CSV table of C-alpha atoms in Angstrom, one decimal:
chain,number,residue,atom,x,y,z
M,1,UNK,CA,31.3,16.2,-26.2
M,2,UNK,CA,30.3,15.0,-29.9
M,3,UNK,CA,27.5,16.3,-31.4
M,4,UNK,CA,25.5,13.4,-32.3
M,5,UNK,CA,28.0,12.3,-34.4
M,6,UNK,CA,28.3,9.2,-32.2
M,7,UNK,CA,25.3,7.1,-33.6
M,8,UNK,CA,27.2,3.9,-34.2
M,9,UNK,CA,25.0,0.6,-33.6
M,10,UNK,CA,24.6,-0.1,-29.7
M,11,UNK,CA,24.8,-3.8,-30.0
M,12,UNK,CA,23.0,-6.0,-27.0
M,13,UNK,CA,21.0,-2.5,-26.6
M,14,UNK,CA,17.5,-4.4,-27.7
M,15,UNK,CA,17.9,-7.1,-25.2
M,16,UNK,CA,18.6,-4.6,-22.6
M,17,UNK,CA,15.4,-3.1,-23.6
M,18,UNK,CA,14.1,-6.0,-23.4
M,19,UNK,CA,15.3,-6.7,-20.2
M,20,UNK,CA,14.3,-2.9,-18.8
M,21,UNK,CA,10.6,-3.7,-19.9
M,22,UNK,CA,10.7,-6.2,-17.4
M,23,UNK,CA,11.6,-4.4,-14.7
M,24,UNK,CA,15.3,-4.4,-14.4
M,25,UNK,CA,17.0,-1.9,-12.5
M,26,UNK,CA,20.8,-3.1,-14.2
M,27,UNK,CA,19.7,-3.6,-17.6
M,28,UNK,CA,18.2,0.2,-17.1
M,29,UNK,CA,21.5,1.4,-15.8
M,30,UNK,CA,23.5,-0.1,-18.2
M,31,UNK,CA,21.4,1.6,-21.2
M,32,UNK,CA,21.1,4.7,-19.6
M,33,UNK,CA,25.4,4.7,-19.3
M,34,UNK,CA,25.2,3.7,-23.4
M,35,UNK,CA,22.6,5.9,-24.2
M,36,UNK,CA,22.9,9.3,-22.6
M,37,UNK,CA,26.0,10.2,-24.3
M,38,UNK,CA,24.4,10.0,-27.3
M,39,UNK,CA,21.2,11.5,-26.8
M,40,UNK,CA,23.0,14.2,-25.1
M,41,UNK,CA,25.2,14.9,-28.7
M,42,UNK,CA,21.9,14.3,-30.3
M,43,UNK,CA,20.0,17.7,-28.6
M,44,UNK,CA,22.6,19.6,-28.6
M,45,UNK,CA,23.2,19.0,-32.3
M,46,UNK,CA,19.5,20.2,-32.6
M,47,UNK,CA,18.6,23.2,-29.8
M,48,UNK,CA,22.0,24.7,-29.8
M,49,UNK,CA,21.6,25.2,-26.2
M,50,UNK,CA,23.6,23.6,-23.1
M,51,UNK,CA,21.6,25.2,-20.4
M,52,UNK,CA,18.3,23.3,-22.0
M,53,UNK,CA,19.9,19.9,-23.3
M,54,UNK,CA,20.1,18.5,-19.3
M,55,UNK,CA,16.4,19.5,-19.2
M,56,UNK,CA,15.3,17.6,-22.8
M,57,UNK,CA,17.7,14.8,-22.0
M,58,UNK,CA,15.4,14.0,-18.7
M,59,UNK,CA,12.3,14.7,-20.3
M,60,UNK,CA,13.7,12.5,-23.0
M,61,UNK,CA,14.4,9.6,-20.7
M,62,UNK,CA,11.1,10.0,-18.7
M,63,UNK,CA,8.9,10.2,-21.4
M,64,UNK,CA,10.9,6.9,-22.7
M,65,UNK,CA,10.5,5.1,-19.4
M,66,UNK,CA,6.3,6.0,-19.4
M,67,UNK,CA,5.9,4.4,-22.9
M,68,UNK,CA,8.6,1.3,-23.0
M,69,UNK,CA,6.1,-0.9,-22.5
M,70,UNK,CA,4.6,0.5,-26.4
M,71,UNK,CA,8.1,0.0,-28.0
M,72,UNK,CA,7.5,-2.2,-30.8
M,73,UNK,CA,10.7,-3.8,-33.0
M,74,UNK,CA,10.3,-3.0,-36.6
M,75,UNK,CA,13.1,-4.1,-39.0
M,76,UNK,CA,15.7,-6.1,-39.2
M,77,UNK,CA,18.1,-4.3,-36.6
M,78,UNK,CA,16.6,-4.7,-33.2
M,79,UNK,CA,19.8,-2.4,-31.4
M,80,UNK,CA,18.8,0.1,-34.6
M,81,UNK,CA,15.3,0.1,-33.7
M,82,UNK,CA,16.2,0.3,-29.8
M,83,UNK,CA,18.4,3.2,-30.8
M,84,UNK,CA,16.5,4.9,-33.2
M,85,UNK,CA,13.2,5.3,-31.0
M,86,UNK,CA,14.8,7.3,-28.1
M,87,UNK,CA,16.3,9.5,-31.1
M,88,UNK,CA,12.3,10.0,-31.9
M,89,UNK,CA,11.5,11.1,-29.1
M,90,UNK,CA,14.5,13.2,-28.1
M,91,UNK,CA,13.7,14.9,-31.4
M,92,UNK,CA,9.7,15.6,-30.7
M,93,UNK,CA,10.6,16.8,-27.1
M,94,UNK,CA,13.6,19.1,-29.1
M,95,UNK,CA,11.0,19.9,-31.3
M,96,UNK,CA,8.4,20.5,-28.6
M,97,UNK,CA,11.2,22.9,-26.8
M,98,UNK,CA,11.9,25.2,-29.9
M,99,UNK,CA,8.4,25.8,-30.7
M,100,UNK,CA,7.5,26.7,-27.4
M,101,UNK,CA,10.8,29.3,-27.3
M,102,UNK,CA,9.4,30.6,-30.6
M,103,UNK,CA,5.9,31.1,-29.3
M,104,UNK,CA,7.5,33.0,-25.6
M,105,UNK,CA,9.4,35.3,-28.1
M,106,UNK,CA,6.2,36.1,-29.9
M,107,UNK,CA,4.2,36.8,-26.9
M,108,UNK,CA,7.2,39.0,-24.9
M,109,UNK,CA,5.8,41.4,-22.0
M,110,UNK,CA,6.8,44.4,-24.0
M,111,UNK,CA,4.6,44.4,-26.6
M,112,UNK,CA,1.8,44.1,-24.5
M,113,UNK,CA,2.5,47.1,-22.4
M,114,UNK,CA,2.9,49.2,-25.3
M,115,UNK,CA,-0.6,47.9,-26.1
M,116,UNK,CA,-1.8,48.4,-22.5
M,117,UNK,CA,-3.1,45.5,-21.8
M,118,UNK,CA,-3.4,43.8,-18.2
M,119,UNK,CA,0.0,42.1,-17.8
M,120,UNK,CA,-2.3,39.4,-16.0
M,121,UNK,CA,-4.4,38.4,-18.9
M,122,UNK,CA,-0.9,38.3,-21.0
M,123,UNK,CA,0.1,35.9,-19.1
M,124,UNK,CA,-3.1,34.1,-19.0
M,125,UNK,CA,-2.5,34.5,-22.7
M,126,UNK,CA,0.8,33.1,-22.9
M,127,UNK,CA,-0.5,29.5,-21.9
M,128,UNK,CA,-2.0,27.9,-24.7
M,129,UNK,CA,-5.7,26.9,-25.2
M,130,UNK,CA,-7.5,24.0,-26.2
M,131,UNK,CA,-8.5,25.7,-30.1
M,132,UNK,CA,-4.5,26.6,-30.3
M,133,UNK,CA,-3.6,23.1,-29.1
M,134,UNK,CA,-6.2,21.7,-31.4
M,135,UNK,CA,-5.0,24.0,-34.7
M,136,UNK,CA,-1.0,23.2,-33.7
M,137,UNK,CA,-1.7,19.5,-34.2
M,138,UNK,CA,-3.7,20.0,-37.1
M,139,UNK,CA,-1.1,21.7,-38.8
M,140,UNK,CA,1.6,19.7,-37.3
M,141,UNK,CA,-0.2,16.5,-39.4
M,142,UNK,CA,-0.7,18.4,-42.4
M,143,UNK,CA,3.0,19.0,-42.5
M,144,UNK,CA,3.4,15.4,-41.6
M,145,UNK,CA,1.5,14.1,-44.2
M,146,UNK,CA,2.5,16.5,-47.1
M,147,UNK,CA,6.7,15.7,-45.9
M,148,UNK,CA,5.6,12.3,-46.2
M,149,UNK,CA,3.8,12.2,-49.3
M,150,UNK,CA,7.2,14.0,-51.2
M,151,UNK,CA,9.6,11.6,-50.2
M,152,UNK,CA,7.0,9.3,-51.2
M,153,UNK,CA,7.5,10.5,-55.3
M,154,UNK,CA,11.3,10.0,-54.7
M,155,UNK,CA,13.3,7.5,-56.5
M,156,UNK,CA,13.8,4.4,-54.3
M,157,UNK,CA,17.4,4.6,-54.2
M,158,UNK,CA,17.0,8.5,-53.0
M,159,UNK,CA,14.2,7.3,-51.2
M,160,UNK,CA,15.5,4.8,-49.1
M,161,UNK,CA,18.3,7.2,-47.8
M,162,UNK,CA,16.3,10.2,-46.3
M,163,UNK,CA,14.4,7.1,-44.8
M,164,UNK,CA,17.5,6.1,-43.4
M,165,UNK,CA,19.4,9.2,-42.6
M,166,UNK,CA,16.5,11.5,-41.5
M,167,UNK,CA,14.0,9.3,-39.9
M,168,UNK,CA,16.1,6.8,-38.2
M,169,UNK,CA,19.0,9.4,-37.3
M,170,UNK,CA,21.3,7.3,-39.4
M,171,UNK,CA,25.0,9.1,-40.1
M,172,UNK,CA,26.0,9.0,-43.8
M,173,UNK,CA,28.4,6.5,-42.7
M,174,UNK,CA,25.9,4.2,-41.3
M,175,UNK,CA,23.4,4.3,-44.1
M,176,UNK,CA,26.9,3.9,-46.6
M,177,UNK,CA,27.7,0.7,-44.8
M,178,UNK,CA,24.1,-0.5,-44.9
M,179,UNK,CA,23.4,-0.2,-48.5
M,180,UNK,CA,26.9,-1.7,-49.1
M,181,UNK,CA,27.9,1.6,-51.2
M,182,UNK,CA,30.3,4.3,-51.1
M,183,UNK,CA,29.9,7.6,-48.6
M,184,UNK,CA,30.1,9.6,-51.5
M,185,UNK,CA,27.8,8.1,-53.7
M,186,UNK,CA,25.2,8.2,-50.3
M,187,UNK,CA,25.9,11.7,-50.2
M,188,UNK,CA,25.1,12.6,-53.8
M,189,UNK,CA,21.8,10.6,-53.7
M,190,UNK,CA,20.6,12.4,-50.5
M,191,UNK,CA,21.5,16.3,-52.5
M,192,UNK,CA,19.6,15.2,-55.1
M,193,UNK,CA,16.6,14.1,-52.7
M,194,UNK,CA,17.0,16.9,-50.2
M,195,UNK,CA,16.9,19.6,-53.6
M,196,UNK,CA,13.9,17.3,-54.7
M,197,UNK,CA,12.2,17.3,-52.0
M,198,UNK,CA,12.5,21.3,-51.8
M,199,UNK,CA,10.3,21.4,-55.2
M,200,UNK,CA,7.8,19.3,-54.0
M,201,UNK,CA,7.4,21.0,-50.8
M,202,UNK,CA,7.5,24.6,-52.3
M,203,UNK,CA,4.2,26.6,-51.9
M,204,UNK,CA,2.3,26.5,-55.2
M,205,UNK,CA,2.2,30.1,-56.5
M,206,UNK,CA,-0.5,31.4,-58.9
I,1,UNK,CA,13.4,25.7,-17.4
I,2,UNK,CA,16.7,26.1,-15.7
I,3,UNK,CA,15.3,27.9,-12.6
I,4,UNK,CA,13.4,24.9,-11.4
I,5,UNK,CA,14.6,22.3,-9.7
I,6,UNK,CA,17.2,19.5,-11.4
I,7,UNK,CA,14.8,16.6,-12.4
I,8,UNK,CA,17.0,13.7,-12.0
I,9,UNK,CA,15.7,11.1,-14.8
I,10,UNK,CA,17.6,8.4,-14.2
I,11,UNK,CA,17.0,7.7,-10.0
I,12,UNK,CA,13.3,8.5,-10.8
I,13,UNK,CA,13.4,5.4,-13.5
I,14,UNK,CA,15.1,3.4,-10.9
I,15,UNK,CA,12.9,4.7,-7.8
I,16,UNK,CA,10.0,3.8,-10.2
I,17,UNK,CA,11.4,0.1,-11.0
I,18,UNK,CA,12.2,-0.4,-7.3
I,19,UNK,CA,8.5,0.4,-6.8
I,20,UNK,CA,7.4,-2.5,-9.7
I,21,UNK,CA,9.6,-5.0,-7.9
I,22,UNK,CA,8.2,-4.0,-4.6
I,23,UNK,CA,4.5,-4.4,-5.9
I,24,UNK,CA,5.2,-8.2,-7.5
I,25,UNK,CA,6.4,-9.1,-4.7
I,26,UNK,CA,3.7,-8.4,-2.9
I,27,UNK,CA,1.1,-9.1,-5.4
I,28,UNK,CA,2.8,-12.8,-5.6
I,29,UNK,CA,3.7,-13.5,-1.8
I,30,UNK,CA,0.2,-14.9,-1.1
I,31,UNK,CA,-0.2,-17.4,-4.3
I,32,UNK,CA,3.2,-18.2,-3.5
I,33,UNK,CA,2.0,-18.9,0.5
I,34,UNK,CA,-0.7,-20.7,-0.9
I,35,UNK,CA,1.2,-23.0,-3.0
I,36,UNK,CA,3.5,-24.1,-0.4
I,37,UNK,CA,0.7,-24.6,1.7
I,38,UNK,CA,-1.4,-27.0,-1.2
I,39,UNK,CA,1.8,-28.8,-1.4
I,40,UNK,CA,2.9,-29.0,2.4
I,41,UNK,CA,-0.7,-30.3,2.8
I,42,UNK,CA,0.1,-33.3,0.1
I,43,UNK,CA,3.2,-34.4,1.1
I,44,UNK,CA,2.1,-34.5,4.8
I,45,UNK,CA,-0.8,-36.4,4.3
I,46,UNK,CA,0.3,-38.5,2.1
I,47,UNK,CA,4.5,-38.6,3.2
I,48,UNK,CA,6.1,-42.2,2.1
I,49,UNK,CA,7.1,-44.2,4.6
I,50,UNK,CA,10.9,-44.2,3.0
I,51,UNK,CA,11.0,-40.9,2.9
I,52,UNK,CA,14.0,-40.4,5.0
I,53,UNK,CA,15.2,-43.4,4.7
I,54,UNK,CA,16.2,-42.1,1.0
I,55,UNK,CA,19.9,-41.4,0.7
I,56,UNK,CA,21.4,-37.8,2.4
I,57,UNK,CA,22.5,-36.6,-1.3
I,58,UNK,CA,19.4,-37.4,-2.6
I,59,UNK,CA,17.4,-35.7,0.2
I,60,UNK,CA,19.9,-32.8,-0.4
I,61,UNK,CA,19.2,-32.9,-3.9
I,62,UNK,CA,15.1,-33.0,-3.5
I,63,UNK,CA,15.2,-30.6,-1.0
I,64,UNK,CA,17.3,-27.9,-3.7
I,65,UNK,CA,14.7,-28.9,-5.7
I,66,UNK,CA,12.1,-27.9,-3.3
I,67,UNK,CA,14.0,-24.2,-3.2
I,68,UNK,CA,14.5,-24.3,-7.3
I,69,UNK,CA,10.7,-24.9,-7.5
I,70,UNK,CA,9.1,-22.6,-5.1
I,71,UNK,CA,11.7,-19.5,-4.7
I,72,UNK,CA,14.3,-19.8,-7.6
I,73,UNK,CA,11.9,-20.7,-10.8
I,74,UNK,CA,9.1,-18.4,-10.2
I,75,UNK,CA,11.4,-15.5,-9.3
I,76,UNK,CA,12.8,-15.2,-13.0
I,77,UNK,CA,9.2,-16.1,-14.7
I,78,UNK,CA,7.8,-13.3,-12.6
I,79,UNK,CA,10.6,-10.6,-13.5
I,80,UNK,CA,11.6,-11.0,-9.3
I,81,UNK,CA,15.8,-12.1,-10.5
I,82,UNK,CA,17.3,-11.5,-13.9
I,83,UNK,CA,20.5,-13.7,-13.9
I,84,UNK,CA,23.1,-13.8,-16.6
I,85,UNK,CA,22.8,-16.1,-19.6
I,86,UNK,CA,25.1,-18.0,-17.8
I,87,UNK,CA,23.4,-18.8,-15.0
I,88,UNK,CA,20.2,-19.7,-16.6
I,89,UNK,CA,21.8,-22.2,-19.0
I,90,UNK,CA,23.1,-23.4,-15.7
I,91,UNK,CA,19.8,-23.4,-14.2
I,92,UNK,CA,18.2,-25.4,-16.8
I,93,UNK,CA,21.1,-28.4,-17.0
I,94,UNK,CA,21.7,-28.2,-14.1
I,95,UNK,CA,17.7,-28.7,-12.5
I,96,UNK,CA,17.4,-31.2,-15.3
I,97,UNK,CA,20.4,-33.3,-14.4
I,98,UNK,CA,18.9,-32.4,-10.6
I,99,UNK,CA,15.6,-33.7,-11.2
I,100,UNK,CA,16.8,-37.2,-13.2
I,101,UNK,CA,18.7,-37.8,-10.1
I,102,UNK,CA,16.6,-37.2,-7.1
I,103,UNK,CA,13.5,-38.6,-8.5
I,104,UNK,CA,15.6,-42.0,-9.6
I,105,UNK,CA,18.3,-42.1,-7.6
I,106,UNK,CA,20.0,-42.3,-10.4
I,107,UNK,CA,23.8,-42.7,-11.1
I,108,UNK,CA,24.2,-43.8,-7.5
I,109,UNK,CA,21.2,-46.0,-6.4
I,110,UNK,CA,19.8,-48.7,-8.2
I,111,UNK,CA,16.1,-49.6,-6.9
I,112,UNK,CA,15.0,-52.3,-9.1
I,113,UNK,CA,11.8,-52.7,-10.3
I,114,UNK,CA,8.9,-52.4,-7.8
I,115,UNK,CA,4.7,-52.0,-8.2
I,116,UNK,CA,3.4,-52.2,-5.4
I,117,UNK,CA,2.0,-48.6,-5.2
I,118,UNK,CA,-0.8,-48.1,-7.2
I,119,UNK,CA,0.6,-48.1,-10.9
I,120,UNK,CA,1.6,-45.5,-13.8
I,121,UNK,CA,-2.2,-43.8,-13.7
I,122,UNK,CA,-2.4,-43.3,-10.2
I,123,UNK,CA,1.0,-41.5,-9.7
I,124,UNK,CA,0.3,-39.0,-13.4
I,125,UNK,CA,-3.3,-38.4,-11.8
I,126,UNK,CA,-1.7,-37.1,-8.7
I,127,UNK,CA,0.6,-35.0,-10.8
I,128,UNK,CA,-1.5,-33.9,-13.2
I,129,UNK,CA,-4.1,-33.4,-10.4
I,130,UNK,CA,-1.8,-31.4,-8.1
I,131,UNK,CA,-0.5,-29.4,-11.1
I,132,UNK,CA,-3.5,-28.4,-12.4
I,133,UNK,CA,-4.6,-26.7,-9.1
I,134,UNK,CA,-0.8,-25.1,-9.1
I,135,UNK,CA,-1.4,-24.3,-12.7
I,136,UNK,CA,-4.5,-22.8,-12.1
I,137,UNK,CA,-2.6,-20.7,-9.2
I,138,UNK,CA,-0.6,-19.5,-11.8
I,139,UNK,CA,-2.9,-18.2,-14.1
I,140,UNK,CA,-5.4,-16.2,-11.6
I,141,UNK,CA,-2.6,-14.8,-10.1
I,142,UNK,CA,-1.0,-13.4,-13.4
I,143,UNK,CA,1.9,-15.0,-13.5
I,144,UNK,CA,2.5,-15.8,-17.0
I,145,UNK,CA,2.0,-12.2,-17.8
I,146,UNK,CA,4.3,-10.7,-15.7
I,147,UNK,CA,7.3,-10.2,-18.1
I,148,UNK,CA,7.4,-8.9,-21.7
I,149,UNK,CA,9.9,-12.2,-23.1
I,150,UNK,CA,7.4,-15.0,-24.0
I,151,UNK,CA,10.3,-17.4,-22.6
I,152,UNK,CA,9.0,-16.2,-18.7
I,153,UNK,CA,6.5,-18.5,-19.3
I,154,UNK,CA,8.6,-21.5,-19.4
I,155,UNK,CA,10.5,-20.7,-16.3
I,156,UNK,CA,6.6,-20.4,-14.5
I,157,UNK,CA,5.6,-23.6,-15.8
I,158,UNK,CA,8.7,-25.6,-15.3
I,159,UNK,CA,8.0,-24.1,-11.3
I,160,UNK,CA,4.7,-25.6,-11.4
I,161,UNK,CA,5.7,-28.7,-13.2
I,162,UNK,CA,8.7,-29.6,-10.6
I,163,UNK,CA,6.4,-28.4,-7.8
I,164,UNK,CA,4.2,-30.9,-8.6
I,165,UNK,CA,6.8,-33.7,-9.7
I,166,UNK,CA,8.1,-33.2,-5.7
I,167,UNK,CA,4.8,-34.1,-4.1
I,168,UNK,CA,4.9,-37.5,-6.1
I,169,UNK,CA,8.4,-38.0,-5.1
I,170,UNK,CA,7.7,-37.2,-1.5
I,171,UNK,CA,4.2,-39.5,-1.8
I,172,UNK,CA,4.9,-42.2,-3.8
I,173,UNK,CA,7.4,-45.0,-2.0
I,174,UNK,CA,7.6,-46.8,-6.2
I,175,UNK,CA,11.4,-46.0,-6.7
I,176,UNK,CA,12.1,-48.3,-10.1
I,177,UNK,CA,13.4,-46.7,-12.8
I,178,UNK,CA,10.7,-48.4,-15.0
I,179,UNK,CA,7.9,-46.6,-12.8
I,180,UNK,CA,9.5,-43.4,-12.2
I,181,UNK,CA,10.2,-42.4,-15.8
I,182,UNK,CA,7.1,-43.0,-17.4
I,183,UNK,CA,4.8,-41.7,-14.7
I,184,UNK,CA,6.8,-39.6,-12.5
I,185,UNK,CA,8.9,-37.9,-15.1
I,186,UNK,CA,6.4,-38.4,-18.1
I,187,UNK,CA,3.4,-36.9,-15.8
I,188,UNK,CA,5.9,-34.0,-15.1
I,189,UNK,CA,6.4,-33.5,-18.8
I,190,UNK,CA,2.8,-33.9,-19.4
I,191,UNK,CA,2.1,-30.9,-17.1
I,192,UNK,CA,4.7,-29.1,-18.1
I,193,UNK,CA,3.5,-28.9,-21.7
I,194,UNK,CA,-0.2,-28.2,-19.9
I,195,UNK,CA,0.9,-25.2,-18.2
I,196,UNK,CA,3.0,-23.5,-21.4
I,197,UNK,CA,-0.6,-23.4,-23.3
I,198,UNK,CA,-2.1,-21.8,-20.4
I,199,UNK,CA,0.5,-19.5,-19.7
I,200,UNK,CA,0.6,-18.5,-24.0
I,201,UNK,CA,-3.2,-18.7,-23.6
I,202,UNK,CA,-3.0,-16.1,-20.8
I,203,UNK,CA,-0.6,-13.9,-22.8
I,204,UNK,CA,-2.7,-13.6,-25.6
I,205,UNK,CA,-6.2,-12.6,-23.4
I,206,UNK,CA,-3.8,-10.0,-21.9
I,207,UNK,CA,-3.0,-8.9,-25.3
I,208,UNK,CA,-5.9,-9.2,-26.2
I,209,UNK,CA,-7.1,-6.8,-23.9
């Protein structure tokens, strides 16, 4: 099975979404045959983890299906944009998974009974509350803003390919052919970004 | 995760579209009822004399018509039938080339010129008339905002505008191409156009919203 490596333009894929919106059953089936493939590569490339992929790949498409009707084309490549909005939110629902993995491994049972606590209000515990919920997405949005305001400073040319290849799921190939240059040359501008974008991020140290 | 139960996505997705068609069809059954019964109510009162007197083919053809308008039209406006490309450009020629033909008689019959019935004015009242009850059907119901493609509007008023253009055919015993085309077919147009700003001015309050 390919590992998200398969992220070649779907074409007719908008005007099955279109089509799906509506309220057709075929147009549905036929994406679903064109995209699960893909989105299947997709989280496995990202969580590593066959047993959990069939789980995030039907969260992935029911999450799609409950907000199709607030799919909005932006750009000039309607399949693209099709295409590269279930790879959003196959990635937040990856994302989603892997922090939530994290946080069980934080909260395993045995450190609580070396503490002695009641192994009810641990698991109480493990659920998270409203203030945790609240500080995640604050933090979530700081990250957001600061990852955007760095690629921001970029040069457009480096710019324009983390755009490309990190926000719309693009393979080097793809982005290559759209900016009519050579892989290579893609490649180089995205090391020089990705090192870039490292210093910007960095923590400020007194 | 793994030790619950498989959630099968994609017959969820379909169950839940199956449900959505269910629910338009219901939701559109009684307008639907209610527009065949405006229109059954027209054409019985009002029935010309001729009427079965016309040519079998062109009966044939009207009464296709009849099925294109109520059933075939509406069902792809409302999201009810996606057909192929195909078959749509088919649709469209073909109820154009239908319409020319059953409201004229056209290639096959030539009716002269008559005037005895009323004139241009009465005939585009009873269309526009007509329609704009049908029209109004349309709107209350929701039937312009059914489907995401701004082009399901078309297909709704083009229902509404042949529904109409039917009753006059059925009504008016005028069968001169010199009456027919300007009132008949030029009421139908009129109406037509009528219904596509009231089915974009329903989009946008739904937007809107």
């Amino acid at each position: 099975m390919s590992t998200g490596s398969g992220r070649t333009r779907i074409l007719g894929l908008h005007a099955l979404m279109e089509q799906y919106v509506d309220g057709n059953r075929r147009a549905f089936e036929t994406m679903h045959t064109l995209m699960e493939p893909r989105l299947r590569g997709f989280l496995m490339n990202l969580v590593r983890d066959p047993a959990a992929v069939d789980d995030l790949l039907q969260l992935t498409l029911l999450k799609a299906h409950l907000a199709r009707e607030r799919f909005r084309l932006q750009g000039g490549d309607p399949d693209g944009a099709v295409q590269g909005w279930y790879f959003a939110i196959a990635r937040n629902v990856a994302m989603d998974h892997m922090r939530d993995r994290h946080r069980e491994k934080k909260r395993m049972p045995g450190s609580a009974a070396d503490d002695g606590t009641d192994p009810v209000a641990n698991l109480a515990a493990r659920e998270p509350t409203v203030e945790d919920g609240t500080v995640e997405t604050e933090r979530e949005q700081d990250v957001v803003d600061r990852v955007r305001a760095a690629i921001a400073r970029l040069p457009p040319g480096q710019r324009e390919v983390v755009e490309m290849h990190k926000l719309k799921g693009m393979t080097m190939a793809e982005v290559a052919d759209r900016l009519s240059v050579r892989e290579g040359a893609v490649r180089v501008r995205a090391h020089r970004a990705y090192k870039a974008l490292a210093r910007f991020l960095m923590p400020a140290h007194d | 995760m793994t030790d619950m139960p498989r959630l099968d996505a994609k017959n969820a997705i379909l169950g839940d579209l199956d449900a959505l068609q269910r629910s338009r069809r219901r939701h559109f059954s009684p307008a639907l009822l209610l527009a065949c019964v405006l229109v059954g109510t027209l054409v019985i009162l009002g029935a010309r004399p001729d009427l079965l007197d016309q040519p079998a083919w062109q009966l044939g053809l009207q009464g296709l018509l009849w099925f294109l308008c109520l059933l075939v039209l509406p069902a792809i406006g409302l999201g009810l039938w996606f057909p192929g490309r195909g078959v749509r450009l088919g649709l469209v020629v073909g109820g154009i080339l239908a319409t020319v033909m059953a409201t004229t008689g056209w290639p096959f019959v030539d009716h002269g010129a008559h005037a005895e019935w009323g004139g241009l004015d009465e005939c585009v009242g009873m269309i526009l008339g007509s329609g704009a009850v049908l029209v109004s059907l349309g709107f209350l119901s929701g039937a312009f905002v059914q489907r995401k493609r701004v082009t399901a509007v078309y297909w709704v008023a083009a229902g509404l505008a042949l529904a109409a253009l039917n009753v006059v055919t059925w009504v008016c015993p005028v069968s001169g191409l010199n009456h027919v085309l300007p009132s008949h077919l030029g009421g139908a147009i009129m109406l037509l156009a009528l219904a596509v700003v009231v089915g974009a001015a329903a989009r946008r309050n739904a937007e809107a919203d």
